[in-house]
Short mmCIF file of C-alpha atoms in Angstrom, two decimals:
data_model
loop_
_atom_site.label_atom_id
_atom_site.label_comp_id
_atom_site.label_asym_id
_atom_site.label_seq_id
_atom_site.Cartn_x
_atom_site.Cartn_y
_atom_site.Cartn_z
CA UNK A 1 91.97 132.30 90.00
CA UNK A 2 93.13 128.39 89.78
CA UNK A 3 96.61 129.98 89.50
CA UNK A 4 96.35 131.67 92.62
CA UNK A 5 94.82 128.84 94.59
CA UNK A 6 97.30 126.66 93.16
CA UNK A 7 100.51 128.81 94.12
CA UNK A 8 98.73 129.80 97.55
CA UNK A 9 97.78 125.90 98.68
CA UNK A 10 101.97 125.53 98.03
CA UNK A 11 102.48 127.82 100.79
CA UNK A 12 99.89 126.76 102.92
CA UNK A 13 100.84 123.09 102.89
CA UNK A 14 104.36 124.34 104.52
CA UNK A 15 102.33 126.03 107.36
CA UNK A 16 101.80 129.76 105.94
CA UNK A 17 98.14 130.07 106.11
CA UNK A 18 97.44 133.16 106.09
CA UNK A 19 99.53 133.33 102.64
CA UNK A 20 97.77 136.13 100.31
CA UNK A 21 99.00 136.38 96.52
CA UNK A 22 98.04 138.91 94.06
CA UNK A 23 98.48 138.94 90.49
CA UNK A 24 100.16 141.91 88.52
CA UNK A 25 100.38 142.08 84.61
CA UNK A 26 102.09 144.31 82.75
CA UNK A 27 102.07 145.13 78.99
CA UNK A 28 100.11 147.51 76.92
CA UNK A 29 97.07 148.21 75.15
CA UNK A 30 98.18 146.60 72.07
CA UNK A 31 100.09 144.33 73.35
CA UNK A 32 99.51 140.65 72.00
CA UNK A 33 101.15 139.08 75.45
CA UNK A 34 100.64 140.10 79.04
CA UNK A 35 103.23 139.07 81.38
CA UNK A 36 102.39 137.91 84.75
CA UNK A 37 104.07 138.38 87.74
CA UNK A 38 102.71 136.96 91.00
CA UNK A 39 103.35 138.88 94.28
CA UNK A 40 103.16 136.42 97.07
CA UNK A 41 102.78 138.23 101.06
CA UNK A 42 103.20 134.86 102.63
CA UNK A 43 103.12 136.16 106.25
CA UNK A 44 104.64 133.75 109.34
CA UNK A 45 104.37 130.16 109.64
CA UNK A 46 101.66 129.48 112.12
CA UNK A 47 100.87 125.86 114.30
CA UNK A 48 97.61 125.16 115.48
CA UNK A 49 96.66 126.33 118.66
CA UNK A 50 93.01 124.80 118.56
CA UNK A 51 90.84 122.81 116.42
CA UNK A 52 87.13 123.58 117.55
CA UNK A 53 83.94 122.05 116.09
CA UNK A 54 80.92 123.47 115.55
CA UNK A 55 77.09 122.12 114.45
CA UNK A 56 77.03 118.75 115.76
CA UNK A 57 74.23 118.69 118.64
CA UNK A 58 74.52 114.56 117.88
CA UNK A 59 77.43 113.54 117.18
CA UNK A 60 80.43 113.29 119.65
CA UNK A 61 83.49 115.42 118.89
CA UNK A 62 85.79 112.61 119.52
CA UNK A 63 83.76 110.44 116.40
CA UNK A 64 84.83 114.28 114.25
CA UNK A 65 88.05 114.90 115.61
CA UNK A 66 89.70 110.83 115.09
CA UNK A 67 88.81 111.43 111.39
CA UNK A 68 90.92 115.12 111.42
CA UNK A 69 94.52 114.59 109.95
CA UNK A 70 95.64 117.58 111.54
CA UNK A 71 96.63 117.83 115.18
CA UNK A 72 96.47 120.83 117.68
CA UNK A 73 100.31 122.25 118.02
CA UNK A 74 101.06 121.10 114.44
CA UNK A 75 102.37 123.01 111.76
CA UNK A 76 99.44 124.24 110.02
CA UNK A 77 98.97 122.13 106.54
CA UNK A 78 96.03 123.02 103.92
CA UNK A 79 96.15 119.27 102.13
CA UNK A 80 95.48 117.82 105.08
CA UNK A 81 92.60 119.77 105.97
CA UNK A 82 91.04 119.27 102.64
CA UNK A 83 91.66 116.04 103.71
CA UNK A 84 90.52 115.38 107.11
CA UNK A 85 87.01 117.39 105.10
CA UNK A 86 86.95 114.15 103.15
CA UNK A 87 87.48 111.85 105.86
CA UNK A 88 84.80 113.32 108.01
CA UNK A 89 82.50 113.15 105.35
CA UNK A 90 82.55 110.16 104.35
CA UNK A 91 81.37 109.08 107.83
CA UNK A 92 77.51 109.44 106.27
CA UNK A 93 76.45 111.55 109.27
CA UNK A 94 76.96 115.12 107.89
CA UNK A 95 75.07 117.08 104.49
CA UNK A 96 77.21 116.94 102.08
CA UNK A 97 75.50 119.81 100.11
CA UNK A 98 76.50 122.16 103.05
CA UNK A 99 78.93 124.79 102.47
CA UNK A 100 80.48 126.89 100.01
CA UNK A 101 80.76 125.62 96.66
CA UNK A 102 84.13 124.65 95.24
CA UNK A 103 85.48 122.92 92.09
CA UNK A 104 86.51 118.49 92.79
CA UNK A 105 87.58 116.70 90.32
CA UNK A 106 86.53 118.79 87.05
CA UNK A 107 83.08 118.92 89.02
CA UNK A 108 81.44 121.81 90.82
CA UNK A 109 80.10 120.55 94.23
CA UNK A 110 79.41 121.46 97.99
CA UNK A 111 81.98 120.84 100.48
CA UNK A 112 79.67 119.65 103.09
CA UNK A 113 82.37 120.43 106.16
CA UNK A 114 83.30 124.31 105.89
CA UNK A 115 86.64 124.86 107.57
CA UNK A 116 87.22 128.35 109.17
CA UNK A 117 90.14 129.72 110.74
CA UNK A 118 91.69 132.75 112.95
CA UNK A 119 94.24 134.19 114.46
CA UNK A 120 95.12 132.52 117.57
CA UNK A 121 96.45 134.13 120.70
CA UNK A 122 99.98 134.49 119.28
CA UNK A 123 100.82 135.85 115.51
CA UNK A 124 102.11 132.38 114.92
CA UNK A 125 99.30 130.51 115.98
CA UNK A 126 95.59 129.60 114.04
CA UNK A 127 92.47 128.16 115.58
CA UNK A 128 90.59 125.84 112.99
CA UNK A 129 86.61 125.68 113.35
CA UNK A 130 85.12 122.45 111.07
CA UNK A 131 81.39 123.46 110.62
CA UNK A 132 79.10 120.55 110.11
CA UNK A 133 75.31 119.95 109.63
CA UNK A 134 73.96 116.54 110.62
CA UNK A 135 71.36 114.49 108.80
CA UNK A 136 69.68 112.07 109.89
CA UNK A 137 71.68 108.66 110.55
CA UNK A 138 68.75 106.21 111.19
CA UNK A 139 66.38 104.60 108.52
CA UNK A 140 63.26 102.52 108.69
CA UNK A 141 62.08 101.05 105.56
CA UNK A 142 58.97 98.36 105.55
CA UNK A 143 57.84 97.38 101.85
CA UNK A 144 55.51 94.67 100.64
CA UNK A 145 54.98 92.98 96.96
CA UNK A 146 54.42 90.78 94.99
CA UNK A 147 56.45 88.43 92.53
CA UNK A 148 55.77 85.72 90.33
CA UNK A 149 59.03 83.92 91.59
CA UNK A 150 58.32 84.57 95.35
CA UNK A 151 54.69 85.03 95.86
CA UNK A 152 53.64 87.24 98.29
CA UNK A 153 57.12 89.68 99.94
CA UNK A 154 57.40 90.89 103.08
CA UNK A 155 60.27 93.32 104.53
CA UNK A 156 61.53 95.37 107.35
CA UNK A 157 64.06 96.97 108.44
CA UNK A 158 65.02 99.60 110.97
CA UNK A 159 68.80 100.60 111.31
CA UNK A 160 70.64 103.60 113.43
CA UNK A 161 74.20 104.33 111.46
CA UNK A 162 75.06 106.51 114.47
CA UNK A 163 74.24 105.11 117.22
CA UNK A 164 73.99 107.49 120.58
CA UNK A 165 76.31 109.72 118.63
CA UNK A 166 79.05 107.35 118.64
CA UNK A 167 79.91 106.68 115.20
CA UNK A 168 78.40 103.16 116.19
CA UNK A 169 75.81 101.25 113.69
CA UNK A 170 73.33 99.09 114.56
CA UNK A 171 70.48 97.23 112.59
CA UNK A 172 67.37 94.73 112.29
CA UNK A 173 66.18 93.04 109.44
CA UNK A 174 63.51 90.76 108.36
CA UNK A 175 62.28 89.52 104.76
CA UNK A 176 59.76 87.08 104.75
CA UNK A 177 58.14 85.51 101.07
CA UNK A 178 57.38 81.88 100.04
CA UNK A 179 61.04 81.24 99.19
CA UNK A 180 62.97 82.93 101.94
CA UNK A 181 62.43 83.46 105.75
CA UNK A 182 65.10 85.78 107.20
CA UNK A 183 65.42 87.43 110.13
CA UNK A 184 69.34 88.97 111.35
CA UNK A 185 70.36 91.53 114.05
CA UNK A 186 73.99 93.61 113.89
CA UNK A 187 76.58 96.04 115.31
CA UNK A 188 79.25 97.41 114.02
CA UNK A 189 81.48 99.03 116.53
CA UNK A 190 84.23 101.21 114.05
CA UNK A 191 86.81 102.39 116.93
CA UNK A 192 86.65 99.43 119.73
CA UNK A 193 87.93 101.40 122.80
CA UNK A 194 88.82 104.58 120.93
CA UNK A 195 91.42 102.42 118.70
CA UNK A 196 91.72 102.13 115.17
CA UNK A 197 90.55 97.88 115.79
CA UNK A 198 86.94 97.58 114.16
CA UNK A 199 85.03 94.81 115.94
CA UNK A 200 81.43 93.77 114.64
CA UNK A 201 79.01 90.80 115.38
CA UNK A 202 75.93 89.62 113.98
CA UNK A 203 73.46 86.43 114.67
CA UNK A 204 71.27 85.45 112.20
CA UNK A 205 68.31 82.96 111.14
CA UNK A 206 67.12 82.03 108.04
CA UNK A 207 65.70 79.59 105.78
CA UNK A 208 66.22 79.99 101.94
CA UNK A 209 64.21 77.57 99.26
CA UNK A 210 66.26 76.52 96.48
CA UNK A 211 64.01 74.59 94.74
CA UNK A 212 65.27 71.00 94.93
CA UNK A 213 66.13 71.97 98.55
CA UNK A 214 65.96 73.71 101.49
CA UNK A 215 68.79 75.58 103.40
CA UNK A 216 67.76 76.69 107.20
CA UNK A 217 70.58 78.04 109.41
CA UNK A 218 70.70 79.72 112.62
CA UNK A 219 74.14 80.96 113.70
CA UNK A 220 76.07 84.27 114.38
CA UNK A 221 79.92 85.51 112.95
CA UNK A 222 82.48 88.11 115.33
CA UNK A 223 84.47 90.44 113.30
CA UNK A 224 87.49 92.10 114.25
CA UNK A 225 89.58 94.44 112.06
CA UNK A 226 92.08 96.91 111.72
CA UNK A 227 92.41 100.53 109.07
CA UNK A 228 96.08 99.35 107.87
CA UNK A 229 95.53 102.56 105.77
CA UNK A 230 92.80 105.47 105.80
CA UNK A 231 91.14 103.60 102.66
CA UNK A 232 93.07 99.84 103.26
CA UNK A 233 91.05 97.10 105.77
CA UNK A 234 92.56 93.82 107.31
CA UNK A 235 89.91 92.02 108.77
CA UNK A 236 89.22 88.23 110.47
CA UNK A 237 85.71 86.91 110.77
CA UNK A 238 84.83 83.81 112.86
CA UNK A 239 81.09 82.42 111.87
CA UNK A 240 79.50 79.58 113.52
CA UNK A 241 76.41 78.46 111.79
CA UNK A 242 74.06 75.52 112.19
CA UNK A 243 72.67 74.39 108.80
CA UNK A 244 70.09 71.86 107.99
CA UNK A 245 69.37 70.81 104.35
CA UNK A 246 66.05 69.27 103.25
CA UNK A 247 63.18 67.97 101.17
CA UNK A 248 60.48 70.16 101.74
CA UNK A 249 58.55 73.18 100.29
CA UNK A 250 58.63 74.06 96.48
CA UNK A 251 61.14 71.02 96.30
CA UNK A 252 58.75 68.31 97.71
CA UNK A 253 56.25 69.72 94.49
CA UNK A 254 58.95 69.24 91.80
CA UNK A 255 59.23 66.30 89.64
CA UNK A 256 62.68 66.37 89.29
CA UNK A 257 63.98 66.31 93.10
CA UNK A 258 67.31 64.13 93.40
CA UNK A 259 68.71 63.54 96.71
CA UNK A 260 72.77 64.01 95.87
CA UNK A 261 74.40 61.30 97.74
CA UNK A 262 75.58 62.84 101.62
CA UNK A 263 75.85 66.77 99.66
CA UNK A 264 72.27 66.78 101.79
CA UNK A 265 74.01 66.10 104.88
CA UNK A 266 73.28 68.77 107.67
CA UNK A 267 75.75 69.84 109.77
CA UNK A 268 77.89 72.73 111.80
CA UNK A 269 79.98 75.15 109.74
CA UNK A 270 82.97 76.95 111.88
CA UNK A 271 85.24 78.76 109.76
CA UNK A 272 87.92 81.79 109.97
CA UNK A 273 87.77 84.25 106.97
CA UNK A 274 90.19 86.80 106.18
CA UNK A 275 89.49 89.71 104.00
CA UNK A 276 91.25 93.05 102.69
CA UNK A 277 89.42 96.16 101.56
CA UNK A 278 90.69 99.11 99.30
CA UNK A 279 87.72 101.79 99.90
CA UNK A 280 87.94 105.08 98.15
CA UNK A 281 84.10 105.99 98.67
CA UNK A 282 83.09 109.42 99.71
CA UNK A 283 80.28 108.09 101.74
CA UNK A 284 80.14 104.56 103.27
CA UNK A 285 76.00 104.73 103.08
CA UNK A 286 75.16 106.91 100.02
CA UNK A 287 78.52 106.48 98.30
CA UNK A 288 78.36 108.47 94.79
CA UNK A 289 81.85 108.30 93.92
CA UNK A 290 85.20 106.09 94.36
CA UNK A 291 86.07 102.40 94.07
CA UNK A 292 85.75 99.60 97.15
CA UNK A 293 87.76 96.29 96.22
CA UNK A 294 88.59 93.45 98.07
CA UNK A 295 89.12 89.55 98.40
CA UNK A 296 88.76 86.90 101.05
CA UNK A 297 89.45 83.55 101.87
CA UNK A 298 87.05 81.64 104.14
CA UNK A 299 88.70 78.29 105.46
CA UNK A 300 86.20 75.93 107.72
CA UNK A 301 87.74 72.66 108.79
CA UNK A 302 87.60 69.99 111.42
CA UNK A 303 90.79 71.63 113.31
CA UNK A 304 88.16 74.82 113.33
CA UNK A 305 85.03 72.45 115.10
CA UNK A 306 83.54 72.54 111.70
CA UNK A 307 81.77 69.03 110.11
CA UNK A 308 81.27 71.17 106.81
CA UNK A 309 85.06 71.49 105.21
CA UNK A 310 85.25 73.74 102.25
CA UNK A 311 88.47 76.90 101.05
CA UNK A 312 86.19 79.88 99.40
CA UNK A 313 88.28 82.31 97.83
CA UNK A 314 86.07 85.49 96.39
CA UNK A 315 86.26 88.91 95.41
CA UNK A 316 84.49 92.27 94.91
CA UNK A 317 84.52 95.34 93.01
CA UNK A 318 82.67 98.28 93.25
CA UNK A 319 82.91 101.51 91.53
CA UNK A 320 80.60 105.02 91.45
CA UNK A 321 80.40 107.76 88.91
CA UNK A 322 78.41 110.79 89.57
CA UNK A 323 76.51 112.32 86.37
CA UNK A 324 74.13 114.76 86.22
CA UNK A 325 72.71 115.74 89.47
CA UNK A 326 71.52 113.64 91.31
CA UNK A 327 72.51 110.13 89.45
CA UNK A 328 75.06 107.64 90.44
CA UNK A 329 76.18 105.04 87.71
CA UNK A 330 77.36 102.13 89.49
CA UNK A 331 79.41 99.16 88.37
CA UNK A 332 79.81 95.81 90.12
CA UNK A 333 81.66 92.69 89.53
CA UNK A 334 81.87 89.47 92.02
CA UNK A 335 83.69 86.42 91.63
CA UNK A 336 84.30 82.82 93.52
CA UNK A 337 85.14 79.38 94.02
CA UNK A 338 84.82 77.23 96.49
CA UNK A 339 86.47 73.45 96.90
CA UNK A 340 86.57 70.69 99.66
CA UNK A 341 88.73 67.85 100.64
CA UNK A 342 86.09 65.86 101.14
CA UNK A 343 85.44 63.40 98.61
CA UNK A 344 81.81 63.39 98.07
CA UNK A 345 82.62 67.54 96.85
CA UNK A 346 81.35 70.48 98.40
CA UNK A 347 78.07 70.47 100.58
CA UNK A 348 75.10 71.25 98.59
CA UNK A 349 74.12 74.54 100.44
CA UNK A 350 77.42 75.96 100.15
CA UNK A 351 78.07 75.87 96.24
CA UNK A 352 76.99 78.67 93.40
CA UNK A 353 74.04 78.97 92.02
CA UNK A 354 73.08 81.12 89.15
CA UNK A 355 69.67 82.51 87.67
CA UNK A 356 67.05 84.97 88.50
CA UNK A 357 67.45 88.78 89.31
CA UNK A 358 70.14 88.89 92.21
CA UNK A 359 72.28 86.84 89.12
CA UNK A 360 71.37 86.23 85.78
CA UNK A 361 68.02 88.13 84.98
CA UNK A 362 65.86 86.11 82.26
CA UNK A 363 66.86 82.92 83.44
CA UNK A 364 65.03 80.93 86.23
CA UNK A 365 66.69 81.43 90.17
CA UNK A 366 69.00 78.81 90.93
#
């Protein structure tokens, strides 16, 4: 049966799709060796004539059909239908255990889009139908705790992934504990326009306690971007963000509270950050396979209206491995540095700090 898939897809990435193949063999009884022979009927080549799309009572078809590789009045192609399946997918709107199941990458899954197709009006024609079923794109999560590090914790969040149907994501989040105060609103607008430029802002306050210190900052970035590739991301971010660094809070309690020189100096950070993005994820919200890598470089200087001047040059990796089924083995890796011209070194509430569970667990935070 893999056989015959495998010689039929050949035909139907060259625009035979309705290609059919059937096996003969030949050789007797006692035969030790069967031979083979593959009879392949593979028809006309067809175009698309339409590409319809069914089960989406939410979702916009032009959100679907930006995402499908293949275009009505082109020759008909089976790769890139598997493909555009993928692509659609991975959007996070759809069930993914929808569907037929099929055999991916020496693992038996759903295909979550089903593609169907007919004869069009002419022999030489096919009409495509991609099948979806939504899910729901919002969340709302409110939790509360406690921890020996933070005290009493606080959090809420509410966020719509696909917003009015548009493929648009919006969110609101707030965390509030004895060592953090944080409250941020964002939108993420994939397809400014109907292009393939990805624009996004957020605006943000927050105070964070480190200690010997504390960092508040109220500010906002703008994002704009572009999908150089379907899984490579250029992107520029502008952030302007008012920071203030103090005594204060578990800091004015600790015995061993410095002040370091003018690294306590509060001030205006404007900088320009560019970033690239490989992302091979099948889902950009519940991603359970594929890698997402990048790097950026974040530049704020006084020809950029900032009175904080630092370079930070960091990078990501991320990569998940389904097992089982329903588990997803994740690894993650980040590095960093950051320098200044200024003499005095990098301000205070921009540098690393290590310890505590978001770092090095069994070690103290910061």
């Amino acid at each position: 049966l893999l056989d015959m898939s495998r010689v039929s897809n050949v035909y139907k990435d060259d625009g035979f799709a309705f290609v059919t193949v059937t096996p003969q063999t030949t050789g007797g009884k006692k035969a030790k060796h069967v031979n083979v022979t593959f009879d392949v009927q593979k028809g006309m080549r067809v175009t698309v004539e339409r590409i319809t799309i069914s089960g989406n009572s939410k979702t916009r078809d032009k959100v679907i059909r930006r995402h499908i590789k293949l275009a009505e009045g082109e020759i008909y192609n089976a790769a890139k239908i598997v493909l555009s399946k993928r692509r659609v997918l991975a959007l996070g709107f759809f069930d993914d255990q929808h569907g037929s199941i099929e055999e991916r990458d020496g693992a038996i899954v759903r295909e979550g889009i089903v593609v169907t197709q007919k004869k069009g009006s002419r022999e030489d024609r096919v009409i495509l139908n991609f099948e979806v079923k939504e899910k729901a794109s919002g969340t709302f999560q409110i939790g509360a705790g406690f921890s020996s590090v933070e005290s009493f914790i606080a959090t809420a969040q509410i966020a719509e992934h696909n917003l009015f149907g548009r493929g648009q994501d919006l969110s609101l989040q707030a965390q509030l504990s004895a060592l953090r105060q944080l409250f941020r609103l964002s939108f993420l607008e994939p397809h400014l326009a109907d292009t393939d430029i990805i624009m996004s802002f957020s605006v943000f306050n927050m105070q964070l306690d480190y200690f010997n210190f504390l960092r508040a900052s109220t500010g906002g970035t703008l994002l704009f971007g572009y999908n150089l590739t379907d899984t490579l991301q250029l992107a520029l971010t502008y952030k302007l963000e008012q920071v203030n660094a103090s005594l204060g809070g578990s800091a004015s309690r600790s015995s061993t509270n410095i002040m370091l020189a003018n690294l306590f100096q509060s001030g205006r950070t404007s900088s320009v950050k560019g970033s690239l993005a490989f992302d091979t994820r099948n889902n950009r919200i519940f991603p359970s396979r594929g890698v997402l890598v990048g790097g950026t470089v974040e530049h704020a200087a006084e020809y950029t209206g900032s009175t904080n001047l630092f370079t930070r040059l960091s990078g990501y990796g991320r990569a998940y491995f389904p097992f089982l089924d329903n588990w997803v083995f994740k690894l993650n890796l980040e590095v960093g540095f950051i320098t200044s011209p200024n003499p005095q070194g990098v301000p205070i509430f921009e540098r690393y700090f290590t310890g505590g569970i978001n770092s090095v667990r069994g070690y103290e935070p910061r």
